[in-house]
CSV table of C-alpha atoms in Angstrom, one decimal:
chain,number,residue,atom,x,y,z
C,1,MET,CA,16.6,-21.1,-1.5
C,2,ILE,CA,19.3,-18.7,-1.0
C,3,LYS,CA,20.3,-17.3,1.3
C,4,TRP,CA,22.0,-14.0,2.5
C,5,PHE,CA,23.5,-12.8,6.2
C,6,SER,CA,24.7,-9.2,7.4
C,7,LYS,CA,26.9,-8.8,9.6
C,8,LEU,CA,25.6,-6.2,11.9
C,9,ASN,CA,22.6,-7.6,12.7
C,10,LYS,CA,22.5,-11.2,13.9
C,11,LYS,CA,18.7,-11.7,14.7
C,12,VAL,CA,18.2,-10.4,10.1
C,13,THR,CA,18.2,-13.0,8.0
C,14,PHE,CA,17.5,-13.5,3.9
C,15,SER,CA,15.8,-15.7,2.2
C,16,LEU,CA,15.6,-16.8,-1.5
C,17,TYR,CA,12.9,-18.9,-3.0
C,18,LEU,CA,11.9,-19.8,-6.4
C,19,PRO,CA,8.6,-20.5,-8.4
C,20,PRO,CA,6.4,-22.0,-7.7
C,21,TYR,CA,7.3,-21.4,-4.4
C,22,ALA,CA,4.8,-19.2,-2.1
C,23,PRO,CA,4.5,-18.0,0.8
C,24,LYS,CA,2.2,-19.3,4.3
C,25,LYS,CA,2.7,-16.9,7.1
C,26,GLY,CA,4.2,-13.4,7.1
C,27,VAL,CA,3.1,-10.2,5.6
C,28,ARG,CA,3.0,-10.2,2.4
C,29,LEU,CA,2.2,-6.3,0.2
C,30,GLN,CA,0.1,-5.3,-3.0
C,31,GLN,CA,3.4,-4.4,-5.4
C,32,LYS,CA,1.8,-1.2,-8.0
C,33,HIS,CA,5.7,0.0,-8.9
C,34,GLU,CA,5.0,2.9,-6.2
C,35,THR,CA,7.8,4.4,-3.1
C,36,THR,CA,5.4,3.4,-0.3
C,37,ILE,CA,7.2,1.8,2.3
C,38,LEU,CA,5.9,0.5,5.6
C,39,ILE,CA,6.9,0.2,9.3
C,40,ASN,CA,5.7,-2.6,11.1
C,41,PRO,CA,3.1,-3.7,9.3
C,42,ARG,CA,0.9,-6.6,11.4
C,43,THR,CA,-1.3,-7.1,8.3
C,44,ASN,CA,-1.3,-9.0,4.2
C,45,ASN,CA,-2.2,-6.8,1.0
C,46,GLN,CA,-1.3,-3.6,1.7
C,47,ILE,CA,-0.5,-1.5,-0.5
C,48,ALA,CA,3.4,-0.7,-1.0
C,49,ASP,CA,7.7,-1.6,-2.4
C,50,GLY,CA,9.0,-1.8,1.1
C,51,ILE,CA,8.6,-2.3,4.5
C,52,PHE,CA,11.4,-1.2,6.9
C,53,ALA,CA,11.0,-2.8,10.5
C,54,ASN,CA,12.6,-3.1,13.8
C,55,LYS,CA,10.6,-5.9,15.1
C,56,PRO,CA,10.0,-9.4,15.0
C,57,GLY,CA,9.0,-10.9,12.1
C,58,GLN,CA,8.5,-12.7,8.4
C,59,TYR,CA,8.2,-10.1,6.2
C,60,TRP,CA,7.7,-10.9,2.0
C,61,ILE,CA,8.6,-8.9,-1.6
C,62,LYS,CA,8.3,-10.9,-4.4
C,63,THR,CA,10.1,-10.5,-8.0
C,64,ALA,CA,9.9,-11.6,-11.4
C,65,ASP,CA,12.7,-8.8,-13.4
C,66,CYS,CA,12.7,-6.6,-10.4
C,67,THR,CA,14.9,-6.0,-8.9
C,68,CYS,CA,14.6,-6.5,-4.4
C,69,VAL,CA,16.6,-4.8,-2.1
C,70,ALA,CA,17.7,-6.0,1.3
C,71,PHE,CA,19.0,-3.3,3.4
C,72,VAL,CA,20.1,-3.9,7.3
C,73,GLY,CA,21.3,-1.3,10.2
C,74,ARG,CA,22.2,-3.3,14.1
C,75,THR,CA,18.2,-2.5,15.0
C,76,SER,CA,16.1,-3.1,11.8
C,77,ALA,CA,16.0,-3.3,7.9
C,78,GLY,CA,14.0,-2.8,5.3
C,79,ILE,CA,12.9,-4.2,2.1
C,80,VAL,CA,12.2,-2.6,-1.6
C,81,HIS,CA,10.4,-4.0,-4.7
C,82,ALA,CA,12.3,-1.9,-7.5
C,83,GLY,CA,11.6,-2.3,-10.9
C,84,TRP,CA,12.9,0.9,-13.8
C,85,ARG,CA,9.9,2.6,-12.3
C,86,GLY,CA,10.6,2.9,-8.6
C,87,LEU,CA,14.0,3.9,-9.4
C,88,ALA,CA,13.3,6.4,-10.8
C,89,SER,CA,11.4,7.6,-8.1
C,90,GLY,CA,13.6,7.0,-6.0
C,91,ILE,CA,12.3,4.4,-3.6
C,92,CYS,CA,15.7,2.7,-2.1
C,93,GLN,CA,17.2,6.3,-1.2
C,94,LYS,CA,14.0,6.5,0.9
C,95,MET,CA,14.1,3.4,2.2
C,96,LYS,CA,17.9,4.3,3.0
C,97,SER,CA,16.6,7.8,4.3
C,98,PHE,CA,14.9,5.4,7.6
C,99,PHE,CA,18.4,4.6,8.7
C,100,ASP,CA,20.4,6.5,10.9
C,101,GLU,CA,23.3,4.2,10.8
C,102,GLU,CA,25.3,2.0,9.4
C,103,ILE,CA,23.8,-0.3,6.8
C,104,ASP,CA,24.7,-2.7,4.5
C,105,VAL,CA,22.6,-2.9,1.7
C,106,HIS,CA,21.9,-6.2,-0.2
C,107,VAL,CA,20.4,-6.9,-4.1
C,108,PHE,CA,18.6,-9.9,-5.5
C,109,PRO,CA,19.1,-10.9,-8.8
C,110,PHE,CA,17.4,-9.4,-11.1
C,111,ALA,CA,16.9,-8.1,-15.2
C,112,LYS,CA,20.9,-6.9,-16.4
C,113,LYS,CA,21.4,-4.7,-19.3
C,114,CYS,CA,22.4,-8.2,-21.0
C,115,CYS,CA,18.5,-9.3,-21.3
C,116,TYR,CA,16.8,-6.1,-20.0
C,117,GLU,CA,15.7,-4.2,-23.5
C,118,PHE,CA,14.2,-1.2,-22.6
C,119,GLY,CA,12.9,1.6,-24.0
C,120,LYS,CA,15.5,4.3,-25.8
C,121,GLU,CA,12.9,7.4,-25.4
C,122,GLU,CA,12.2,6.3,-21.7
C,123,GLY,CA,15.3,5.2,-21.3
C,124,ILE,CA,16.7,9.1,-21.6
C,125,LYS,CA,13.5,10.5,-20.1
C,126,TYR,CA,13.5,8.7,-17.1
C,127,PHE,CA,17.8,7.8,-16.2
C,128,GLY,CA,19.7,9.5,-18.3
C,129,LYS,CA,21.3,7.3,-21.6
C,130,SER,CA,24.6,6.9,-20.0
C,131,TYR,CA,22.4,3.6,-18.6
C,132,LEU,CA,21.7,2.0,-21.9
C,133,THR,CA,23.6,0.1,-24.2
C,134,LYS,CA,23.2,-0.5,-27.6
C,135,ASN,CA,23.8,-3.9,-28.7
C,136,ASN,CA,22.0,-4.5,-32.8
C,137,ASN,CA,19.9,-1.8,-32.7
C,138,ARG,CA,18.5,-2.7,-30.1
C,139,PHE,CA,18.4,-0.4,-26.8
C,140,TYR,CA,19.2,-2.4,-22.8
C,141,LEU,CA,18.4,-0.8,-19.0
C,142,ASP,CA,22.3,-1.0,-16.9
C,143,MET,CA,20.0,-1.0,-13.6
C,144,ASP,CA,23.6,-1.9,-11.9
C,145,ARG,CA,25.2,1.0,-13.0
C,146,ILE,CA,22.1,3.2,-11.3
C,147,LEU,CA,21.6,1.2,-8.5
C,148,HIS,CA,25.1,2.2,-7.8
C,149,ASP,CA,24.8,6.0,-8.6
C,150,GLN,CA,21.7,6.5,-6.5
C,151,LEU,CA,23.5,4.2,-3.7
C,152,GLY,CA,27.2,3.8,-3.3
C,153,SER,CA,29.8,1.5,-3.7
C,154,ASN,CA,29.0,-0.6,-1.2
C,155,ILE,CA,26.8,-2.4,-2.1
C,156,ASN,CA,26.7,-6.1,-2.9
C,157,LEU,CA,24.7,-7.2,-6.0
C,158,SER,CA,23.7,-10.7,-7.4
C,159,LYS,CA,25.3,-11.2,-10.2
C,160,GLU,CA,22.3,-13.5,-12.1
C,161,CYS,CA,20.7,-12.5,-14.5
C,162,THR,CA,17.0,-12.7,-14.2
C,163,ILE,CA,15.9,-13.7,-17.7
C,164,CYS,CA,18.7,-16.1,-18.2
C,165,SER,CA,18.7,-18.2,-15.8
C,166,LYS,CA,16.6,-21.3,-15.8
C,167,ASP,CA,15.1,-21.2,-12.3
C,168,LEU,CA,14.2,-17.4,-11.5
C,169,ALA,CA,11.2,-16.6,-12.6
C,170,SER,CA,11.5,-13.8,-15.2
C,171,ARG,CA,8.5,-11.1,-17.0
C,172,ARG,CA,10.6,-10.9,-19.9
C,173,GLY,CA,12.0,-14.6,-20.5
C,174,ASN,CA,8.6,-16.0,-19.8
C,175,LYS,CA,9.4,-17.8,-17.1
C,176,LYS,CA,5.9,-18.0,-14.8
C,177,GLY,CA,5.4,-17.0,-10.8
C,178,PHE,CA,7.5,-15.3,-8.8
C,179,ASN,CA,11.1,-14.3,-6.5
C,180,TRP,CA,9.8,-14.5,-2.9
C,181,ILE,CA,12.4,-13.3,-0.7
C,182,LYS,CA,11.3,-12.8,3.0
C,183,MET,CA,13.5,-10.0,5.9
C,184,GLU,CA,13.1,-12.6,9.2
C,185,ILE,CA,13.7,-10.9,12.3
C,186,SER,CA,13.9,-12.7,15.3
C,187,ASP,CA,13.8,-12.1,18.9
C,188,ILE,CA,16.1,-14.0,20.0
């Protein structure tokens, strides 16, 4: 388990759990690679890819190669599952718009440009040629740059690639399971 704390709000912690972990309590979503964000959800299996909360609870996002982006303000927090479709559709900017205060942003491990092979036409259509790197006649998507351009330079990006890592789940790396990220807001 890996933890991340924000200096802005001591009531919020984020924890990354590696496969084969599966959460037993807290709110879990049915993630569909869309831009729906729920506010203070209390029931499981609602269709959404993000949670904004200012009430105590445990809220979960699962990933394999997609990003999990954590947002923390002084009075609230948010967590989103953002693959390339979510990034192209603006889910991170949508979550950022929920905050009218200073925020810390942390991105948990995801597929990096060293390994994230991506179709040239799709890459150009959704992001532009500058976000693709060509190597041996293959194209790779640079989600680090996309996140920086969408959210600004004041974000903390994990340096670890889910595809390269031996411990993290990765669909493209043929490793089963999910990386579960918990956002916990305490009432203390």
